[in-house]
Coordinates of C-alpha atoms in Angstrom, one line a residue:
M1324 CA -0.3 0.3 0.2
V1325 CA 2.7 2.3 0.3
A1326 CA 4.4 1.6 -3.1
A1327 CA 1.8 3.4 -4.9
P1328 CA 2.2 6.6 -4.0
S1329 CA 5.9 6.5 -4.2
L1330 CA 5.3 5.0 -7.5
L1331 CA 3.5 8.3 -8.6
M1332 CA 5.7 10.7 -7.1
R1333 CA 8.6 9.2 -8.9
G1334 CA 6.3 9.6 -12.0
L1335 CA 5.0 13.0 -11.4
A1336 CA 9.1 14.1 -11.3
V1337 CA 9.5 11.9 -14.5
V1338 CA 6.8 14.2 -16.1
L1339 CA 7.8 17.4 -14.8
A1340 CA 11.1 16.9 -15.9
V1341 CA 9.9 15.9 -19.6
L1342 CA 7.4 19.4 -19.5
Q1343 CA 11.2 21.3 -18.9
W1344 CA 12.5 19.5 -21.2
T1345 CA 10.4 19.9 -24.0
T1346 CA 8.9 23.8 -23.4
A1347 CA 13.1 24.5 -23.3
A1348 CA 12.6 22.9 -27.3
R1349 CA 9.7 24.7 -27.9
P1350 CA 11.0 28.3 -28.7
C1351 CA 7.6 29.5 -30.4
D1352 CA 5.7 26.5 -29.8
A1353 CA 5.9 26.0 -26.2
A1354 CA 2.5 25.6 -25.3
G1355 CA 2.1 23.3 -28.5
A1356 CA -1.1 25.6 -29.5
A1357 CA 0.6 28.4 -31.5
A1358 CA 0.3 27.5 -35.5
T1359 CA 2.3 30.6 -36.3
C1360 CA 5.8 32.9 -34.3
V1361 CA 5.8 35.5 -37.2
G1362 CA 4.5 37.8 -34.1
L1363 CA 8.1 38.2 -33.0
A1364 CA 8.4 40.9 -35.9
P1365 CA 5.2 41.6 -37.5
L1366 CA 4.5 43.3 -40.3
K1367 CA 3.8 46.7 -40.6
Q1368 CA 1.4 49.5 -42.0
R1369 CA 3.7 53.3 -42.6
A1370 CA 1.5 56.0 -42.8
E1371 CA 3.9 57.1 -45.2
V1372 CA 5.1 56.3 -48.6
V1373 CA 7.5 57.5 -51.3
S1374 CA 8.4 55.8 -54.5
I1375 CA 11.6 55.5 -55.6
T1376 CA 10.8 57.2 -58.7
E1377 CA 10.9 60.6 -56.8
F1378 CA 14.8 60.7 -56.4
G1379 CA 15.2 60.1 -60.0
G1380 CA 14.6 56.1 -60.3
V1381 CA 14.2 54.6 -63.8
G1382 CA 13.3 51.3 -63.7
D1383 CA 14.4 50.5 -67.8
G1384 CA 17.1 47.8 -66.6
R1385 CA 19.8 49.8 -68.1
T1386 CA 20.0 52.9 -66.1
L1387 CA 21.9 52.0 -62.7
N1388 CA 19.7 53.3 -59.5
T1389 CA 22.6 52.8 -56.6
W1390 CA 22.2 57.3 -56.0
A1391 CA 18.7 56.8 -56.1
F1392 CA 18.3 54.1 -53.6
R1393 CA 21.1 55.7 -51.5
K1394 CA 19.0 59.3 -51.3
A1395 CA 15.5 57.8 -50.3
V1396 CA 17.3 55.7 -47.7
Y1397 CA 19.4 58.8 -46.6
R1398 CA 15.4 61.5 -46.7
I1399 CA 13.6 58.3 -44.6
Q1400 CA 16.7 58.3 -42.0
H1401 CA 16.8 61.9 -41.5
Q1402 CA 13.1 63.0 -41.7
R1403 CA 12.3 60.1 -39.0
R1404 CA 8.3 60.3 -39.7
L1405 CA 6.4 58.9 -36.8
G1406 CA 5.6 55.0 -37.4
G1407 CA 7.9 54.9 -40.0
T1408 CA 7.8 55.5 -44.3
T1409 CA 7.4 52.7 -46.7
L1410 CA 9.9 53.1 -50.2
H1411 CA 7.5 52.2 -52.7
V1412 CA 9.6 50.3 -55.2
P1413 CA 6.5 50.3 -58.6
A1414 CA 6.8 47.6 -61.3
G1415 CA 9.8 47.4 -63.4
T1416 CA 13.7 46.1 -63.8
W1417 CA 15.9 48.7 -61.0
L1418 CA 18.9 48.0 -62.0
T1419 CA 21.3 49.2 -58.1
G1420 CA 24.4 48.3 -56.6
S1421 CA 24.9 47.5 -52.7
F1422 CA 22.7 49.8 -50.4
N1423 CA 21.9 50.0 -46.9
L1424 CA 18.0 50.4 -45.3
T1425 CA 17.7 52.0 -41.6
S1426 CA 15.2 52.1 -38.7
H1427 CA 11.6 52.3 -39.0
M1428 CA 11.7 51.7 -42.4
T1429 CA 9.9 49.2 -45.2
L1430 CA 10.7 48.3 -48.3
F1431 CA 8.1 47.5 -50.4
L1432 CA 8.5 45.7 -54.4
A1433 CA 5.7 45.4 -56.3
R1434 CA 4.2 43.2 -58.3
G1435 CA 6.4 43.2 -61.7
A1436 CA 9.3 45.0 -60.0
V1437 CA 12.6 43.5 -60.6
L1438 CA 15.4 44.9 -57.8
K1439 CA 18.5 43.6 -60.0
A1440 CA 22.4 43.7 -58.4
T1441 CA 24.5 45.2 -60.8
Q1442 CA 27.5 42.4 -61.5
D1443 CA 30.6 45.5 -61.9
T1444 CA 31.9 43.6 -59.3
R1445 CA 34.8 46.2 -59.1
S1446 CA 32.8 48.8 -57.2
W1447 CA 31.3 46.7 -54.8
P1448 CA 31.7 48.2 -51.5
L1449 CA 34.2 45.7 -48.5
V1450 CA 32.9 46.0 -45.1
A1451 CA 35.4 44.5 -42.0
P1452 CA 35.1 40.9 -41.1
L1453 CA 32.7 39.5 -38.9
P1454 CA 33.9 39.7 -35.4
S1455 CA 32.5 36.0 -35.1
Y1456 CA 34.6 34.6 -37.6
G1457 CA 37.8 36.7 -37.2
R1458 CA 38.2 36.8 -41.5
G1459 CA 35.4 36.1 -44.5
R1460 CA 34.6 33.1 -44.6
E1461 CA 36.0 32.3 -48.1
L1462 CA 39.6 34.4 -47.5
P1463 CA 40.9 36.0 -45.6
G1464 CA 40.5 40.1 -44.5
S1465 CA 37.3 41.9 -45.3
R1466 CA 34.3 40.6 -47.2
Y1467 CA 32.0 42.3 -49.8
A1468 CA 29.2 44.1 -47.9
S1469 CA 25.8 42.7 -48.8
F1470 CA 23.0 43.5 -51.9
I1471 CA 20.8 44.8 -49.3
H1472 CA 22.4 45.5 -45.8
G1473 CA 21.7 47.0 -42.2
N1474 CA 23.6 47.4 -39.2
G1475 CA 22.5 48.9 -35.7
L1476 CA 18.6 49.2 -36.9
R1477 CA 15.4 48.3 -35.4
D1478 CA 11.5 47.6 -36.7
V1479 CA 12.6 47.0 -40.6
V1480 CA 10.4 45.3 -43.1
I1481 CA 11.4 44.2 -46.4
T1482 CA 8.2 42.6 -48.4
G1483 CA 6.1 43.3 -51.9
D1484 CA 3.4 41.8 -53.7
K1485 CA 5.5 38.9 -55.2
G1486 CA 8.6 41.3 -56.5
I1487 CA 11.8 40.1 -57.3
I1488 CA 15.4 41.1 -55.2
D1489 CA 18.1 39.5 -58.4
G1490 CA 21.3 39.1 -56.5
Q1491 CA 22.6 37.9 -60.2
G1492 CA 25.1 35.8 -58.5
D1493 CA 26.4 33.8 -61.9
V1494 CA 29.6 36.4 -62.1
W1495 CA 30.5 35.9 -58.3
W1496 CA 29.8 32.1 -58.7
N1497 CA 32.6 32.2 -61.8
M1498 CA 34.9 34.1 -59.6
W1499 CA 34.5 31.3 -57.3
R1500 CA 34.7 28.7 -59.5
R1501 CA 37.6 30.0 -61.2
K1502 CA 39.7 30.9 -57.9
T1503 CA 39.7 34.9 -59.0
L1504 CA 37.9 36.4 -55.9
E1505 CA 39.8 38.9 -53.8
H1506 CA 36.9 38.7 -50.8
T1507 CA 34.5 36.8 -49.5
R1508 CA 31.1 37.0 -51.7
P1509 CA 28.2 39.2 -50.8
S1510 CA 25.3 38.0 -48.9
L1511 CA 21.8 38.7 -50.7
V1512 CA 20.4 40.5 -47.6
E1513 CA 22.2 40.9 -44.3
F1514 CA 21.3 42.4 -41.1
M1515 CA 23.5 43.2 -38.3
H1516 CA 23.3 44.0 -34.1
S1517 CA 19.7 44.7 -35.8
S1518 CA 15.9 43.6 -34.4
G1519 CA 12.5 43.4 -35.2
I1520 CA 13.7 42.4 -38.7
H1521 CA 10.6 41.0 -41.3
I1522 CA 10.8 39.9 -44.7
S1523 CA 8.2 38.5 -46.1
N1524 CA 6.2 38.0 -49.6
I1525 CA 8.6 38.7 -52.3
I1526 CA 11.2 36.5 -54.3
L1527 CA 15.3 36.4 -53.6
K1528 CA 16.8 34.9 -56.6
N1529 CA 20.6 33.8 -57.8
S1530 CA 22.1 35.5 -54.4
P1531 CA 26.3 35.9 -55.0
F1532 CA 26.6 33.8 -51.6
W1533 CA 23.9 33.0 -48.7
N1534 CA 20.6 34.7 -49.4
I1535 CA 19.4 35.9 -45.5
H1536 CA 22.0 36.4 -43.1
P1537 CA 20.4 37.7 -40.2
V1538 CA 23.6 38.0 -37.4
Y1539 CA 23.7 39.5 -34.1
C1540 CA 20.3 39.6 -34.2
D1541 CA 16.7 39.2 -32.6
N1542 CA 13.2 39.3 -33.6
V1543 CA 13.9 37.9 -36.6
V1544 CA 10.5 37.0 -38.9
V1545 CA 11.4 35.2 -42.3
T1546 CA 7.7 34.1 -43.8
N1547 CA 6.2 33.2 -47.1
M1548 CA 9.0 33.4 -49.1
M1549 CA 10.4 31.6 -51.8
I1550 CA 14.2 31.3 -52.3
L1551 CA 15.6 30.3 -55.3
A1552 CA 19.2 29.5 -56.8
P1553 CA 20.3 27.2 -59.3
R1554 CA 21.1 23.4 -57.6
D1555 CA 25.3 24.2 -58.5
S1556 CA 25.6 27.6 -57.6
P1557 CA 28.4 27.4 -54.5
N1558 CA 27.1 28.2 -50.7
T1559 CA 23.7 29.6 -51.7
D1560 CA 22.1 28.8 -48.7
G1561 CA 18.6 29.8 -48.2
V1562 CA 18.7 31.6 -44.6
D1563 CA 20.9 31.2 -42.3
P1564 CA 20.3 32.5 -38.9
D1565 CA 23.7 33.4 -37.1
S1566 CA 24.6 34.2 -33.7
S1567 CA 20.6 35.3 -33.3
S1568 CA 17.9 34.7 -31.4
N1569 CA 14.3 34.5 -31.6
V1570 CA 14.0 34.0 -35.2
C1571 CA 11.5 32.3 -36.7
I1572 CA 11.1 30.7 -40.3
E1573 CA 7.8 29.8 -41.9
D1574 CA 5.3 29.5 -44.9
S1575 CA 8.1 29.0 -47.3
Y1576 CA 9.6 27.3 -50.3
I1577 CA 13.7 27.1 -51.1
S1578 CA 15.6 25.4 -53.6
T1579 CA 18.9 26.5 -53.7
G1580 CA 22.5 25.2 -54.3
D1581 CA 23.3 24.5 -50.4
D1582 CA 21.5 24.4 -47.0
L1583 CA 18.0 25.5 -47.1
V1584 CA 18.6 26.7 -43.6
A1585 CA 21.2 26.7 -41.9
I1586 CA 21.7 28.0 -38.1
K1587 CA 25.3 28.8 -37.0
S1588 CA 26.9 30.9 -34.4
G1589 CA 30.8 31.7 -35.3
W1590 CA 33.7 30.0 -36.7
D1591 CA 36.6 28.3 -33.9
E1592 CA 38.7 30.5 -31.3
Y1593 CA 36.3 33.6 -33.1
G1594 CA 33.2 32.2 -32.1
I1595 CA 34.2 31.2 -28.8
A1596 CA 35.4 34.1 -28.0
Y1597 CA 32.6 36.7 -29.3
G1598 CA 30.6 33.9 -27.4
R1599 CA 27.0 34.8 -28.5
A1600 CA 24.7 31.7 -29.6
S1601 CA 22.0 31.2 -31.6
S1602 CA 18.4 30.5 -29.5
G1603 CA 14.5 30.0 -29.9
V1604 CA 14.7 29.5 -33.8
T1605 CA 11.9 27.5 -35.1
V1606 CA 11.7 26.6 -38.9
R1607 CA 8.2 25.6 -39.9
R1608 CA 6.5 24.6 -42.7
V1609 CA 9.1 25.2 -45.4
R1610 CA 9.1 23.0 -48.1
G1611 CA 12.4 22.5 -51.2
S1612 CA 15.1 21.1 -52.6
T1613 CA 19.2 21.1 -52.1
P1614 CA 22.2 19.2 -52.9
F1615 CA 22.6 19.7 -49.8
S1616 CA 20.7 19.6 -46.3
G1617 CA 16.9 20.7 -45.6
V1618 CA 18.1 22.1 -41.9
A1619 CA 21.3 22.1 -40.8
V1620 CA 22.9 23.1 -37.1
G1621 CA 26.5 24.3 -38.0
S1622 CA 28.7 23.9 -38.5
E1623 CA 30.0 27.4 -37.6
A1624 CA 28.5 26.9 -34.4
S1625 CA 31.6 28.3 -31.7
G1626 CA 29.3 30.1 -30.2
G1627 CA 26.5 27.7 -28.9
V1628 CA 23.0 26.9 -30.4
R1629 CA 20.1 26.1 -28.0
D1630 CA 16.6 25.4 -28.2
V1631 CA 15.7 24.5 -32.2
L1632 CA 12.0 23.6 -33.4
V1633 CA 12.2 21.9 -36.9
Q1634 CA 8.4 21.2 -37.6
D1635 CA 5.8 20.0 -40.6
C1636 CA 8.8 20.3 -43.6
A1637 CA 8.9 18.8 -46.6
F1638 CA 12.1 18.7 -48.5
S1639 CA 12.6 16.5 -51.8
D1640 CA 16.0 16.1 -53.8
A1641 CA 18.5 16.3 -51.3
G1642 CA 21.5 15.1 -49.6
Y1643 CA 20.8 15.4 -46.7
G1644 CA 17.3 15.7 -44.6
V1645 CA 18.4 17.4 -41.4
H1646 CA 22.1 18.0 -40.3
V1647 CA 23.7 18.8 -37.1
K1648 CA 27.2 19.4 -38.0
T1649 CA 29.8 20.5 -35.6
A1650 CA 34.4 19.2 -35.1
V1651 CA 36.8 19.1 -32.0
G1652 CA 38.1 22.8 -32.4
R1653 CA 34.6 24.5 -33.0
G1654 CA 34.1 24.0 -29.2
G1655 CA 30.3 25.7 -27.7
F1656 CA 27.5 23.7 -27.8
I1657 CA 24.5 22.4 -29.7
R1658 CA 21.4 21.6 -26.9
N1659 CA 17.9 21.0 -27.2
V1660 CA 16.9 20.9 -30.8
T1661 CA 13.4 19.2 -31.8
V1662 CA 12.6 18.1 -34.8
D1663 CA 8.9 16.7 -35.2
G1664 CA 7.0 16.1 -38.5
V1665 CA 9.3 15.9 -41.1
R1666 CA 8.7 14.5 -44.3
L1667 CA 11.7 13.4 -47.3
R1668 CA 11.6 12.1 -50.5
N1669 CA 14.7 11.4 -52.4
V1670 CA 17.3 11.4 -50.0
R1671 CA 21.0 10.8 -51.8
V1672 CA 22.8 10.5 -48.6
A1673 CA 21.5 10.4 -44.9
A1674 CA 17.9 11.1 -43.8
V1675 CA 19.8 12.1 -40.5
R1676 CA 23.4 12.7 -39.2
I1677 CA 24.5 13.9 -36.3
A1678 CA 28.1 14.1 -36.7
G1679 CA 31.7 15.2 -34.7
D1680 CA 34.0 14.1 -36.8
D1681 CA 37.1 16.3 -38.0
G1682 CA 36.1 16.7 -41.3
V1683 CA 32.8 18.3 -41.1
G1684 CA 34.0 21.9 -41.9
D1685 CA 37.3 23.9 -42.4
H1686 CA 38.9 26.3 -39.7
P1687 CA 39.9 29.7 -40.1
D1688 CA 43.7 29.9 -39.7
G1689 CA 45.3 27.0 -37.4
R1690 CA 44.8 29.1 -33.7
F1691 CA 42.1 27.0 -33.1
S1692 CA 42.1 24.9 -30.4
R1693 CA 42.0 20.9 -30.5
L1694 CA 41.0 21.0 -26.5
A1695 CA 37.8 22.8 -27.9
V1696 CA 35.5 19.7 -28.1
P1697 CA 31.6 20.9 -28.5
V1698 CA 28.9 19.2 -26.4
V1699 CA 26.1 18.0 -28.2
E1700 CA 23.0 16.6 -26.2
G1701 CA 19.0 16.9 -26.3
V1702 CA 18.2 16.3 -30.6
W1703 CA 14.9 14.7 -30.3
V1704 CA 13.6 13.1 -33.9
R1705 CA 10.1 12.3 -34.5
N1706 CA 7.6 11.8 -36.5
V1707 CA 10.0 11.1 -39.8
W1708 CA 8.9 9.7 -43.1
G1709 CA 11.1 9.3 -45.9
V1710 CA 10.6 7.6 -49.5
G1711 CA 13.9 6.7 -51.4
V1712 CA 16.3 7.7 -48.7
R1713 CA 19.7 6.2 -49.3
E1714 CA 20.9 6.0 -45.8
P1715 CA 18.8 6.3 -42.9
G1716 CA 21.2 7.4 -40.4
A1717 CA 24.7 8.7 -39.2
I1718 CA 25.0 9.5 -35.4
Q1719 CA 29.0 9.8 -34.4
G1720 CA 30.5 11.5 -31.6
I1721 CA 33.2 12.3 -30.3
P1722 CA 35.3 10.0 -28.6
S1723 CA 36.3 12.2 -25.8
R1724 CA 32.5 13.6 -25.5
P1725 CA 29.7 11.5 -26.8
F1726 CA 26.5 13.2 -27.9
T1727 CA 23.7 12.6 -25.6
R1728 CA 19.8 12.5 -25.4
I1729 CA 19.7 11.4 -28.7
C1730 CA 16.4 10.2 -29.0
L1731 CA 14.6 9.4 -32.1
D1732 CA 10.7 8.5 -32.3
N1733 CA 8.3 7.3 -34.9
V1734 CA 10.8 7.4 -37.4
K1735 CA 9.5 5.1 -40.7
L1736 CA 13.0 5.6 -43.5
Y1737 CA 12.5 3.8 -46.8
G1738 CA 14.3 2.8 -50.3
G1739 CA 18.1 2.1 -49.5
G1740 CA 17.8 -1.6 -50.0
K1741 CA 18.8 -4.8 -47.2
A1742 CA 22.2 -3.2 -46.9
A1743 CA 20.8 0.5 -45.6
A1744 CA 21.6 0.7 -41.4
W1745 CA 21.5 3.3 -39.1
R1746 CA 25.5 4.0 -38.3
C1747 CA 26.0 4.9 -34.8
R1748 CA 29.2 5.9 -32.3
D1749 CA 30.4 7.9 -29.1
V1750 CA 26.5 8.6 -29.0
K1751 CA 23.9 7.8 -25.9
G1752 CA 20.3 7.9 -26.1
A1753 CA 17.4 6.0 -27.5
A1754 CA 15.3 4.9 -29.7
L1755 CA 11.4 3.8 -30.4
G1756 CA 9.0 3.1 -33.3
V1757 CA 12.0 3.4 -35.8
S1758 CA 12.3 1.9 -39.3
P1759 CA 15.3 0.1 -40.7
S1760 CA 16.0 -1.1 -36.5
P1761 CA 17.7 1.7 -34.7
C1762 CA 21.2 1.3 -34.0
A1763 CA 22.1 -0.8 -30.6
E1764 CA 23.5 2.3 -29.2
L1765 CA 20.5 3.6 -28.8
A1766 CA 18.1 1.3 -25.8
T1767 CA 15.1 0.6 -27.4
S1768 CA 13.7 -0.6 -24.1
T1769 CA 11.1 1.0 -22.0
S1770 CA 13.3 1.1 -18.9
L1771 CA 16.7 1.9 -20.5
A1772 CA 14.8 4.9 -22.6
S1773 CA 13.7 6.4 -19.6
G1774 CA 17.4 6.3 -17.8
S1775 CA 19.0 8.2 -21.3
C1776 CA 16.5 9.8 -22.7
A1777 CA 13.7 11.1 -20.3
C1778 CA 11.4 12.5 -23.1
L1779 CA 10.5 9.2 -24.7
W1780 CA 7.9 8.7 -21.3
F1781 CA 6.0 11.3 -22.7
I1782 CA 6.1 9.9 -26.1
L1783 CA 5.3 6.5 -24.7
T1784 CA 1.6 7.9 -23.3
S1785 CA 0.7 10.1 -25.4
R1786 CA 2.1 9.2 -29.4
T1787 CA 0.9 11.7 -31.7
A1788 CA 0.9 10.2 -35.9
P1789 CA 2.6 12.9 -37.9
S1790 CA 0.1 14.6 -40.4
S1791 CA 0.2 13.3 -43.8

């Protein structure tokens, strides 16, 4: 008669621990009820609207409009209208060089408007390397400024009626292939040290490098976007939250030459010294195709990554579905990553890869420390279904610091043939309802699962099937 209350108390303790873990892992969906997190940076209506034509802009596809855009932004910045100002870009092809935005501003691209980057790379401005990288990502020293740039801004919107931002990146890709680049290529849109950034309802295409790069930012929303680049375009990641918090990426289609979403936080000793993690990142209802990863965490994650939710996504013709990647020398941590409800079709390498081997990434210089061993713990992959998957997955930790609390639940992957199997080493966790059968390192019995992966207690009592 005494055992029952004791068992009940132990059960309640487990439930409370599970609730704490799952809440931390769901930054924008803690209660499980919210369908969206775009409220982090809502779309705003401005009282004042000005047109780029008022500043001498000509949308004929030949006239260079860099000065017109810079004049317009200068006027918005210095007049400081109450509630901010919208810069309206009407239908036409607006050729321009790189330009900065300002706070309390909306850049609106009307239907039929194409904002096209000049291919005169000689006139492209240079900016300092990011302190958390210590150098340009591709080459030492400075880097080219992004096509659209913002630093230290608040309350900025880029939106429209399916207008297009075209980076005309082929000239940059060819320089990369020929090894004639002098500096790291420009991103298409980059914000630094900024808050309240909203990007929606436009098409980005042919970025020279990463498409959307919020770095050292808070409260960033990317929603209802189409991001396109050829499959052979190098390093054209879709959205790269970098040392940023409260980032919401939703309801978008991305098809590029690299990772569709890549969550980062600095590079080796520079990222460790800068010490700003990426946290509270939600990727929801994103579809797309890529030769690399649907969603990647790392490998430049030296400042740490925590509290990531990837939910209700679909990736096809991909290299990997979900890829958590780090290496000795990176340092930092990757904690509380939840992948819930992902559908995969035609995956040429592996559906799930969680890797800590040295071959994952390069280093900025020879000053990184091999004592900087990253921590990976609390990765929950559930309700994942895939067909045409060559290999179900590889979870390969670091011998001196095994990956812990790696949880797989209701993961069904088909198409790899009889020889296809999970590959694991230096990992502790649990797996239930996984096909093909998981590797022996992941406990499958209820008693073992409770010790190594507390979240599975919750799964056992409240299992939910993925939507079809």
